[in-house]
Short mmCIF file of C-alpha atoms and ligand atoms in Angstrom, two decimals:
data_model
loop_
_atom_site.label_atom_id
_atom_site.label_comp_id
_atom_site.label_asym_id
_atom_site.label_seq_id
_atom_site.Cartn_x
_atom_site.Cartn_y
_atom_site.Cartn_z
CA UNK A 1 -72.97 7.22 -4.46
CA UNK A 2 -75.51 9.14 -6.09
CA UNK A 3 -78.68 9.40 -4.39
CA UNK A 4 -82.18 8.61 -6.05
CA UNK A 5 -85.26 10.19 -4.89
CA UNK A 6 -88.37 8.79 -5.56
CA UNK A 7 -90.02 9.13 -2.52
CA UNK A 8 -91.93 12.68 -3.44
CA UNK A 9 -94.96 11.50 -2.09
CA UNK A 10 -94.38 11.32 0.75
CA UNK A 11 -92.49 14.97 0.66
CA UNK A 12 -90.81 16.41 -1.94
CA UNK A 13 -87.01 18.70 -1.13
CA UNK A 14 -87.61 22.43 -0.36
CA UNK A 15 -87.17 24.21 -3.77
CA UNK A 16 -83.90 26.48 -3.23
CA UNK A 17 -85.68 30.15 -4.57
CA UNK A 18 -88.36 29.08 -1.59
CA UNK A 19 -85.83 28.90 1.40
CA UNK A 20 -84.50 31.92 -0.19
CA UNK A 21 -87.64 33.76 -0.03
CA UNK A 22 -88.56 32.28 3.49
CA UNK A 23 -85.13 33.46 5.25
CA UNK A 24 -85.87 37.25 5.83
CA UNK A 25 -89.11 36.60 7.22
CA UNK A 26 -86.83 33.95 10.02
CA UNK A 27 -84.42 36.75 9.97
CA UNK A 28 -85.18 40.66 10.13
CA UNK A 29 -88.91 40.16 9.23
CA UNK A 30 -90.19 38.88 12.26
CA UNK A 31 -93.12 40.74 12.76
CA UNK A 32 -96.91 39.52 13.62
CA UNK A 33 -99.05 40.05 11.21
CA UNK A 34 -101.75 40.79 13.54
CA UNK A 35 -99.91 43.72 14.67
CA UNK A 36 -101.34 46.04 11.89
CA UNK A 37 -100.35 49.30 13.41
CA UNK A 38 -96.39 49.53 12.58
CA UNK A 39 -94.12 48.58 9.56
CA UNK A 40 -92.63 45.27 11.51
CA UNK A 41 -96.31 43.73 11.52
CA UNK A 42 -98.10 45.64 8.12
CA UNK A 43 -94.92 44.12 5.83
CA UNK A 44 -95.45 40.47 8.04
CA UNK A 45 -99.37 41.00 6.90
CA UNK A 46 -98.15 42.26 3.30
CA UNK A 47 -96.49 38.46 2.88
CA UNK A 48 -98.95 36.25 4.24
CA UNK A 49 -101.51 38.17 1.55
CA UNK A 50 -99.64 37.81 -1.09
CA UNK A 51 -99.22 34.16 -0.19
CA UNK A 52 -102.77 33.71 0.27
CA UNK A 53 -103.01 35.49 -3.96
CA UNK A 54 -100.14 32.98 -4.77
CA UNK A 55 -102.25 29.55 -3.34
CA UNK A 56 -105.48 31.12 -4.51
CA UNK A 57 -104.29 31.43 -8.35
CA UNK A 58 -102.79 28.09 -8.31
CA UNK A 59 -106.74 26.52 -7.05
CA UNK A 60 -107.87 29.29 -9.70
CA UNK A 61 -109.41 31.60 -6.53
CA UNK A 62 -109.20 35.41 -6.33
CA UNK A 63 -108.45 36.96 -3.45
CA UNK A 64 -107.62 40.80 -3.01
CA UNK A 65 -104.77 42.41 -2.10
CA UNK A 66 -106.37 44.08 1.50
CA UNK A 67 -105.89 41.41 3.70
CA UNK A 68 -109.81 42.58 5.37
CA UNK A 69 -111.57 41.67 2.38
CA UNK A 70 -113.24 38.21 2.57
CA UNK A 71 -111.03 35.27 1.84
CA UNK A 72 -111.60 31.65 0.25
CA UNK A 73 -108.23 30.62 1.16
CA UNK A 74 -107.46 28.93 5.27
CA UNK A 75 -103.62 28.78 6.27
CA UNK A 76 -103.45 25.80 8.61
CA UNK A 77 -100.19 23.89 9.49
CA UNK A 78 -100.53 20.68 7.34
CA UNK A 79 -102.82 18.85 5.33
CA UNK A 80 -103.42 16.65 8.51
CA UNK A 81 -105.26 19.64 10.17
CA UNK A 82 -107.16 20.89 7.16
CA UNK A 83 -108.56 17.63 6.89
CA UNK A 84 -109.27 17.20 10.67
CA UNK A 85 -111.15 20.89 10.24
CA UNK A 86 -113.18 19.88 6.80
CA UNK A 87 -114.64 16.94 8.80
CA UNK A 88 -114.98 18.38 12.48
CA UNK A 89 -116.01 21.72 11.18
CA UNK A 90 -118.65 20.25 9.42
CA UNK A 91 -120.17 17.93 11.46
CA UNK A 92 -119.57 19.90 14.41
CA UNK A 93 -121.80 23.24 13.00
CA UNK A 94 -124.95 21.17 11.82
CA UNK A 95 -127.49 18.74 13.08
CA UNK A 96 -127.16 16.48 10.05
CA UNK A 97 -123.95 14.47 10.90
CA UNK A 98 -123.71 11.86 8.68
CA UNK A 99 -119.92 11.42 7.20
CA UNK A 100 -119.42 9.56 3.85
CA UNK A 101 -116.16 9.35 2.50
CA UNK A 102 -114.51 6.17 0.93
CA UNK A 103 -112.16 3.03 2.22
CA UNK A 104 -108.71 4.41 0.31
CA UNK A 105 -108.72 7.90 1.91
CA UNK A 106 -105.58 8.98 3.97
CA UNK A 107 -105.80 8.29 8.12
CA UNK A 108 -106.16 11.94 8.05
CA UNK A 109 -109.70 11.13 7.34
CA UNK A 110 -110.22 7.84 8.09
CA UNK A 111 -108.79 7.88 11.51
CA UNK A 112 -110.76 11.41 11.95
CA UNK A 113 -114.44 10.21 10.75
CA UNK A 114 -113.81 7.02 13.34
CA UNK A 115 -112.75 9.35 16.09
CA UNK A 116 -116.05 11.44 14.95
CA UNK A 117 -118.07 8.44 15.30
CA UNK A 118 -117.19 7.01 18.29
CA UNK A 119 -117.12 10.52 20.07
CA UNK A 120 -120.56 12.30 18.67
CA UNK A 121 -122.43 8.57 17.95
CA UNK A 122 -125.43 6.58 18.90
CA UNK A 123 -124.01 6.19 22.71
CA UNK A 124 -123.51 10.06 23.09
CA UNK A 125 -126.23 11.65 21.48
CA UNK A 126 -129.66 11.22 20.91
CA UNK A 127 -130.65 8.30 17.90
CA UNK A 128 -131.68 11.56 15.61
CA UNK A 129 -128.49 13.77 15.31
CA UNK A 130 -125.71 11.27 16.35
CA UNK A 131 -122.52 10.60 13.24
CA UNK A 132 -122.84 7.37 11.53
CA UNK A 133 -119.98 7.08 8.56
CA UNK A 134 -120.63 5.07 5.46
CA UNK A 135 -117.29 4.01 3.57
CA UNK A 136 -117.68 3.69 -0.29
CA UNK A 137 -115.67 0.77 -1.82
CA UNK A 138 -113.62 1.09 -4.80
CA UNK A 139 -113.01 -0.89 -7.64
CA UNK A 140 -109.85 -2.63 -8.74
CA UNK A 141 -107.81 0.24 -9.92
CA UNK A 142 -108.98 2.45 -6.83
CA UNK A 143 -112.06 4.61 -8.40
CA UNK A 144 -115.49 4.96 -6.86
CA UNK A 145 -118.58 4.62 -8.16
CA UNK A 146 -121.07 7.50 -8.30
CA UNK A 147 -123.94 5.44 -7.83
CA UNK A 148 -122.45 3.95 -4.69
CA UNK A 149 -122.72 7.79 -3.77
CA UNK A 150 -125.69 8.35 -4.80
CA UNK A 151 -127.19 5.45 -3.22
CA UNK A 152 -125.41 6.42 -0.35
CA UNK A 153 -126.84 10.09 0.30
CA UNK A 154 -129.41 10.41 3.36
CA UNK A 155 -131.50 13.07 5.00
CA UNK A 156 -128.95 13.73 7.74
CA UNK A 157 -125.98 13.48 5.33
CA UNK A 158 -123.35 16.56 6.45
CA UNK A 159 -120.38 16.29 4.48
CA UNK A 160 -118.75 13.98 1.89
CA UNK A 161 -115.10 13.55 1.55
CA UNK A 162 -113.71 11.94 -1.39
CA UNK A 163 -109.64 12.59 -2.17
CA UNK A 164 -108.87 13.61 -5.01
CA UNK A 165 -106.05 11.30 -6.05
CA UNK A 166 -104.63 8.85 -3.78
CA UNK A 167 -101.23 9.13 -2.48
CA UNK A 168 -100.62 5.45 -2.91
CA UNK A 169 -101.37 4.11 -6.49
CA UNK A 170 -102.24 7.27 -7.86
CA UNK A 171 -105.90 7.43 -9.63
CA UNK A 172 -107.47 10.37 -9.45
CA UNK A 173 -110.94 10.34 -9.09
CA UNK A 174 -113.88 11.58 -10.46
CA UNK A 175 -114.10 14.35 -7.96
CA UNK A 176 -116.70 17.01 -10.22
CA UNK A 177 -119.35 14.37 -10.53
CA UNK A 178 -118.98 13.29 -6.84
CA UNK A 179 -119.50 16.95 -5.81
CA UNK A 180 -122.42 17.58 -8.08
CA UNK A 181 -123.97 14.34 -6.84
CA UNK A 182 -123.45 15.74 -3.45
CA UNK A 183 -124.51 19.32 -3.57
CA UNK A 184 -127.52 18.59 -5.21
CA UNK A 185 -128.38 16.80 -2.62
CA UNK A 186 -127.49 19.59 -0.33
CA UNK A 187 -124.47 18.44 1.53
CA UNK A 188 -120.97 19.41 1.48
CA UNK A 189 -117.95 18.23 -0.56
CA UNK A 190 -115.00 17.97 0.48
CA UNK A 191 -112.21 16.71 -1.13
CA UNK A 192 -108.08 16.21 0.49
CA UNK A 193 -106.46 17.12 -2.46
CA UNK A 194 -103.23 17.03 -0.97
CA UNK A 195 -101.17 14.90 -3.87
CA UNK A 196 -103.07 17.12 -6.59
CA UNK A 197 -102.00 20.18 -5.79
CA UNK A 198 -98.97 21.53 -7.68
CA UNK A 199 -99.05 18.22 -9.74
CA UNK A 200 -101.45 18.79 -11.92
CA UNK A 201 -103.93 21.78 -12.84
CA UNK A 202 -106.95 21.72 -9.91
CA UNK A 203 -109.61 24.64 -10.02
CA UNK A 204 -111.85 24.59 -7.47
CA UNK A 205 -114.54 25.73 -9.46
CA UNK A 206 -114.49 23.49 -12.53
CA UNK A 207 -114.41 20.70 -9.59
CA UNK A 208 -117.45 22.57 -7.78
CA UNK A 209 -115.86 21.92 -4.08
CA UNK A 210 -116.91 23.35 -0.98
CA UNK A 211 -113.82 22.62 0.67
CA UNK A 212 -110.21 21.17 -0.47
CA UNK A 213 -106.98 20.18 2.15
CA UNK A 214 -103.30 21.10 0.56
CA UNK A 215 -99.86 21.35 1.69
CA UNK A 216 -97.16 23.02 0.58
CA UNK A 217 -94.46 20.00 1.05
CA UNK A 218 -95.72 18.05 -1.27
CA UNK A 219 -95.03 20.47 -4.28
CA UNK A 220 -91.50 21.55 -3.02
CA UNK A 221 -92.58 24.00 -0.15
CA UNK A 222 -91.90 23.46 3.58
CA UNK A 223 -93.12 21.17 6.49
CA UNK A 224 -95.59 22.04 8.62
CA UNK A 225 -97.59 24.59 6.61
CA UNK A 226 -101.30 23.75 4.53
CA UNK A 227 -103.96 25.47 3.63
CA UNK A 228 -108.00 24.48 2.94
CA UNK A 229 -110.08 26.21 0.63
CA UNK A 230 -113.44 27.14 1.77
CA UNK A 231 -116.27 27.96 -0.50
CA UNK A 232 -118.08 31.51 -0.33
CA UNK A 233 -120.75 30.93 2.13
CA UNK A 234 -119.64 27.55 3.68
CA UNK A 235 -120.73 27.02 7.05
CA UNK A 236 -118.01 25.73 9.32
CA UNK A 237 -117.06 25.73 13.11
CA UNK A 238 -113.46 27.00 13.46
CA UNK A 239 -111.07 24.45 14.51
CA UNK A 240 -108.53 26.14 16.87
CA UNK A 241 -109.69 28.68 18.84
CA UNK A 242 -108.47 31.71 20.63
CA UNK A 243 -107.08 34.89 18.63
CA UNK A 244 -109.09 36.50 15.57
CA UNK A 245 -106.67 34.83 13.11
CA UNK A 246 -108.10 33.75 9.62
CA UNK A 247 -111.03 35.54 10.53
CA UNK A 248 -111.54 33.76 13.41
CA UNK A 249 -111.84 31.06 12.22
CA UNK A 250 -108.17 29.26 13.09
CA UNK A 251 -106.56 30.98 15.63
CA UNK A 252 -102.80 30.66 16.17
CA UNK A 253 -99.96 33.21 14.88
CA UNK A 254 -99.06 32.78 11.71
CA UNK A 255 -95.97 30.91 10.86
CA UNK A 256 -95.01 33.25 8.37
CA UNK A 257 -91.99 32.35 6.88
CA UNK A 258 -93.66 28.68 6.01
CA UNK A 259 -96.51 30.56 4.42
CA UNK A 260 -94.29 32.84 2.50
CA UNK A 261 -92.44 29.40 1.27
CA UNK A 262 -95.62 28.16 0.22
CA UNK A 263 -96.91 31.12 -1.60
CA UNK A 264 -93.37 30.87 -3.84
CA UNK A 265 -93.79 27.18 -4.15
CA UNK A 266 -97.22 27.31 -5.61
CA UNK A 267 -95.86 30.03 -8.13
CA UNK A 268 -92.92 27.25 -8.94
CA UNK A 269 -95.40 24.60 -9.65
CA UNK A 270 -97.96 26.27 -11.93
CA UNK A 271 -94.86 27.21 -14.46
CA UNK A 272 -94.87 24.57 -17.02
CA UNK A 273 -97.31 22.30 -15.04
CA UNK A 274 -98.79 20.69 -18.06
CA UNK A 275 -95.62 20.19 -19.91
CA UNK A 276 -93.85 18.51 -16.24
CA UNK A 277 -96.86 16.36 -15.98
CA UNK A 278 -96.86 15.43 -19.63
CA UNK A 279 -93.08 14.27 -18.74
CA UNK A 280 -92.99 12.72 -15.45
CA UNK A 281 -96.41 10.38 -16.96
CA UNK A 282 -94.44 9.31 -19.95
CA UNK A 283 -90.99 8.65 -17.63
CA UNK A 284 -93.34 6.67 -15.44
CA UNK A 285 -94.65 4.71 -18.20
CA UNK A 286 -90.97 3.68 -19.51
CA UNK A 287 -90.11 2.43 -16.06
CA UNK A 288 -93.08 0.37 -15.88
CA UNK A 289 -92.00 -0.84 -19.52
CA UNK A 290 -88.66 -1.56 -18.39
CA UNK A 291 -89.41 -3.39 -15.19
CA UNK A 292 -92.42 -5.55 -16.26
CA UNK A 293 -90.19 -6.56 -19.63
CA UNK A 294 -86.98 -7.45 -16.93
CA UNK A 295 -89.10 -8.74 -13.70
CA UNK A 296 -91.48 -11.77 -13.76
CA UNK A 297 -94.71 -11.87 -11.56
CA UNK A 298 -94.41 -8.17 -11.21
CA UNK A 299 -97.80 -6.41 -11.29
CA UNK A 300 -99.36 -2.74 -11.47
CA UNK A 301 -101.51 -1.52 -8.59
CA UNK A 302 -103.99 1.94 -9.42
CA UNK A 303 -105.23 3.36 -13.07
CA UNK A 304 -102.86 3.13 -15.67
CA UNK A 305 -103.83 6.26 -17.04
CA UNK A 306 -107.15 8.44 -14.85
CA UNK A 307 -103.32 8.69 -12.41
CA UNK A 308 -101.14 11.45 -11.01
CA UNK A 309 -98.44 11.48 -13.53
CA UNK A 310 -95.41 10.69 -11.77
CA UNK A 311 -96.88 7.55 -9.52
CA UNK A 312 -96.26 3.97 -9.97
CA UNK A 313 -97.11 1.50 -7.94
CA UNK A 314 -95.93 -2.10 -8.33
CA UNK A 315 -96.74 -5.67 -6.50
CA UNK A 316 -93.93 -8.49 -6.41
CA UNK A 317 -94.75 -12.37 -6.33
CA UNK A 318 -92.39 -13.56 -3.79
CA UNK A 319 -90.59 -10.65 -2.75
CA UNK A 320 -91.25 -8.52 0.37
CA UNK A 321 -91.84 -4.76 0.30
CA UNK A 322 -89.25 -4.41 2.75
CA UNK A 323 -86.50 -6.18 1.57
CA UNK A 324 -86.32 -4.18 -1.94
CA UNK A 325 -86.68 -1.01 -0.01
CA UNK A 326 -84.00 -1.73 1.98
CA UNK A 327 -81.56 -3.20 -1.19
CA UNK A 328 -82.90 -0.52 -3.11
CA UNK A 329 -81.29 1.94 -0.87
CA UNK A 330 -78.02 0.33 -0.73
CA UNK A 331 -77.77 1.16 -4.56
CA UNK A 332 -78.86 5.10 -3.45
CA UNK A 333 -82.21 4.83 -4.40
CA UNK A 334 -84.89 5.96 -2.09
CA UNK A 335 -89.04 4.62 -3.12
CA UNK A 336 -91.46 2.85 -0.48
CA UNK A 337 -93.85 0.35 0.18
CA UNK A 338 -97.29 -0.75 0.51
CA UNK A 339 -96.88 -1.89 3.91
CA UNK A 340 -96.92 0.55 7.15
CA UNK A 341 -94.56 -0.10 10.40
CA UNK A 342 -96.69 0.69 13.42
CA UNK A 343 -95.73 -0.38 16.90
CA UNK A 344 -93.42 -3.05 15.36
CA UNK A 345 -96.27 -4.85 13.38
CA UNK A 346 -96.18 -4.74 9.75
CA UNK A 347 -99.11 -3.94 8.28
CA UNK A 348 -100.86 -4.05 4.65
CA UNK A 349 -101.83 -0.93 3.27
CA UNK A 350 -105.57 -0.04 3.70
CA UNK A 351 -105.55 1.19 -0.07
CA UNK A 352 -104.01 -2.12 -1.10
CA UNK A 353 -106.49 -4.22 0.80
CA UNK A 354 -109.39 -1.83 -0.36
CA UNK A 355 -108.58 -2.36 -4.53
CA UNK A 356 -108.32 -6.54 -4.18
CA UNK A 357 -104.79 -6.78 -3.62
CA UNK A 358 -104.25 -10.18 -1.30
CA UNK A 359 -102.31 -9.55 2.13
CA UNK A 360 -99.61 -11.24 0.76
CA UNK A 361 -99.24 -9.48 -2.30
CA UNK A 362 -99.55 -5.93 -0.48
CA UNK A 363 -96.00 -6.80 1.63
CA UNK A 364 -94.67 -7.37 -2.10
CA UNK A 365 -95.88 -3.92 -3.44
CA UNK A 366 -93.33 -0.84 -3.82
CA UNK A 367 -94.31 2.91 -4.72
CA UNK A 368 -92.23 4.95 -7.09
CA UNK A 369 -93.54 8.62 -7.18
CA UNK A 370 -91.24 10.71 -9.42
CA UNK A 371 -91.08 14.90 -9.50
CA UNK A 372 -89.91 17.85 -11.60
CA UNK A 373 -86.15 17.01 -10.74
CA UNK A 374 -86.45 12.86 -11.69
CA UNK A 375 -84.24 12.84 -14.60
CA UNK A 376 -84.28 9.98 -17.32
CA UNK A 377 -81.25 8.52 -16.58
CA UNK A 378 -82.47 8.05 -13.09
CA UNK A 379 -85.28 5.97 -14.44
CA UNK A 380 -82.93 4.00 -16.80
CA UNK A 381 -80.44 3.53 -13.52
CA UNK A 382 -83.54 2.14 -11.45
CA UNK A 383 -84.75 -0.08 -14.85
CA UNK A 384 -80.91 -1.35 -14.90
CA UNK A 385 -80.58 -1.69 -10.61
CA UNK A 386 -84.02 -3.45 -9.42
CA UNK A 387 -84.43 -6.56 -11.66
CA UNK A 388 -80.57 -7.17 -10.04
CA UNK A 389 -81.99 -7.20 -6.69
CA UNK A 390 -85.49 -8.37 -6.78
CA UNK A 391 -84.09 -11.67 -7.95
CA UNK A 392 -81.53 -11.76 -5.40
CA UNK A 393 -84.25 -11.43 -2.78
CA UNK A 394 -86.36 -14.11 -4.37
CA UNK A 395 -83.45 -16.11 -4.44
CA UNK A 396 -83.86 -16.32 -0.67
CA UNK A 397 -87.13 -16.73 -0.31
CA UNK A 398 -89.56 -19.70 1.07
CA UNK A 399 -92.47 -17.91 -0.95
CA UNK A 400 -91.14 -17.70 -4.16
CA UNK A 401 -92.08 -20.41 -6.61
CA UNK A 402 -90.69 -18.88 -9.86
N1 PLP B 1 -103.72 13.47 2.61
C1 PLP B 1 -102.97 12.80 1.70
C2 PLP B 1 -103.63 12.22 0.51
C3 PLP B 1 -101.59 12.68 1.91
O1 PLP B 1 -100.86 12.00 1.01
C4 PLP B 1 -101.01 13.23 3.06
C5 PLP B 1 -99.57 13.05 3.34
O2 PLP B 1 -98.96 12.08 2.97
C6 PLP B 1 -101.83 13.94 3.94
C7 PLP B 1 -103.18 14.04 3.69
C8 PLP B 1 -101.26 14.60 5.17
O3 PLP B 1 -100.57 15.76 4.80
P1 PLP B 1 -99.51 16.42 5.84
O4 PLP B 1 -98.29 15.57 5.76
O5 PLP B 1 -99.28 17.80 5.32
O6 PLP B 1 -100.15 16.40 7.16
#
């Protein structure tokens, strides 16, 4: 049966040309490129700098071809970890350590600003310098308010982190007046721009950033290798420690070959980047045509059009998340759901809770996030397939009253 992704995400398949590039450096080219004093090493340090050139033009960031000039670009191994050092670098370097961010970000943050809070807070340190975290709402379709920011701001305010889109309904939000509020003020912004990157244009500049989390398997790179961008001039503690790596500011040897990927798969994305998004926005919109015109009590969740082009995210009366994940894959095609298994408990997404969405409803809701190789006959095949199955499900179900 053929098989229909629509999971990308949550991670996106390795673009050929970038296992291709990555393979000598797992092979033959298995230097360190910290060893800068033979040819193994220098042509190891060669690809990790033009890597670095590759990520930077894709942000819109120069960076030089000697790998000892100063850098704006961090290699880390995920956006996990460049989020975990945006928030613990900050707060960790300053006195000020107030943390606002906003109640749809990913646990990256969330779980990381809580872990901040309950280690450096009121019962550790003294009442003056101890982290306190203030979560914006949002409103229905996901976007937060920049007076809630505003109003927000304090003297001891370190570092605000607001994501740039959000990797379960999509809207993007208004990140370049959220960072202007906040560096006038004279904090810094940070935004996890993890499901922008690649998808659509992002300059780090025109957004006026001090810091931004990616990763390169989102936009058809490999696992396990990110990168944050760090401002000119940004104070920040390092977050691993030990060698003189990234200018010492994350230690660890390089994982090379991931980088390398990475570099090629941020060429891969900016090539035709408006045109893809143009397409994978209007495919989106005729699968939300055809479902809503075939399904009853179907609903969208997010911005129907401030949204990352290829996301759609969709609540069911009557129908639960799991179920048409599971049928769904039984006719080859692979989405998710607002709902997160942990330790055997189901639970309703935060984001879903956090926009208005009823507990009930969020079991019901199912993500579709497209990608440069969704084709339109794999939308028309899911239009055809889902209608089929949703009403079988309601069919057994106590809940549904249709
Ligand atoms: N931030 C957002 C918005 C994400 O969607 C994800 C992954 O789903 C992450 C952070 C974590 O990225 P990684 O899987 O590279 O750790």
């Amino acid at each position: 049966m053929k098989q229909i992704y629509l999971d990308n995400a949550a991670t996106t398949r390795t673009a050929p040309e970038v296992v291709d590039a990555m393979l000598p450096f797992l092979r033959e080219q298995y230097g360190n490129p910290s060893a800068k004093y033979y040819g193994l090493g220098q042509t190891a340090r060669a690809a990790v700098q033009k890597a670095r050139q590759q990520v930077g033009r894709l942000l819109g960031v120069e960076i030089s071809d000697n790998p000892d000039d100063p850098f704006e670009i961090y290699f880390t191994s995920c956006g996990t970890e460049s989020d975990n050092w945006a928030l613990k670098g900050a707060v960790m370097c300053k006195e000020k350590k107030h943390i606002i961010t906003t109640a749809i970000e990913h646990h990256a943050i969330l779980e990381t600003a809580e872990m901040l809070e309950k280690s450096l807070g009121c019962n550790v340190c003294s009442r003056q310098n101890a982290c306190s975290v203030t979560v914006l709402p949002v409103d229905r379709h996901g976007l937060v308010n920049p007076a809630d920011l505003q109003a927000a701001l304090r003297d001891d305010t370190a570092i605000v982190s607001v994501m740039h889109a959000n990797n379960e309904i999509g809207t993007i939000e208004p990140i370049a007046e959220l960072a202007a509020i906040t560096r006038k003020h004279g904090a810094l912004f940070h935004t996890d721009a993890v499901q922008t990157v690649g998808k659509i244009p992002v300059s780090v500049k025109e957004l006026g950033v001090d810091m931004l989390s990616l990763s390169a398997h989102k936009f058809h790179g490999p696992k396990g290798v990110g990168a944050l961008y760090l401002r000119k001039g940004t104070r920040l503690d390092p977050f691993l420690n030990g060698g003189g790596q990234e200018r010492a500011r994350r230690a660890g040897t390089y994982n090379v070959a991931a980088i390398v990927g990475m570099g090629v798969a941020a060429e891969l994305a900016m090539k035709g980047m408006e045109e893809e998004g143009k397409r994978e926005f209007a495919l989106v919109e005729k699968l939300w045509q055809g479902l809503s015109s075939r399904i009853p009590k179907i609903e969208r969740n997010g911005h129907p059009e401030q949204r990352l082009p290829g996301t759609l995210n969709v609540r069911l009366e009557g129908a639960e998340g799991e179920a048409v994940l599971m049928r769904m894959d039984m006719c080859g095609v692979q989405v998710s759901s607002g709902s997160a298994c942990s330790t055997g408990d189901i639970k309703p997404s935060h984001v879903l809770l956090a926009i208005g969405v009823k507990q009930e409803e969020a079991h019901g809701s199912i993500r579709f996030s497209l990608s440069r190789e969704t084709t339109e006959a794999d939308i028309g095949y899911v239009v055809e397939t889902m209608p089929k199955q949703v009403d079988l499900i309601r069919q057994m179900s106590v809940t549904w009253k249709g």
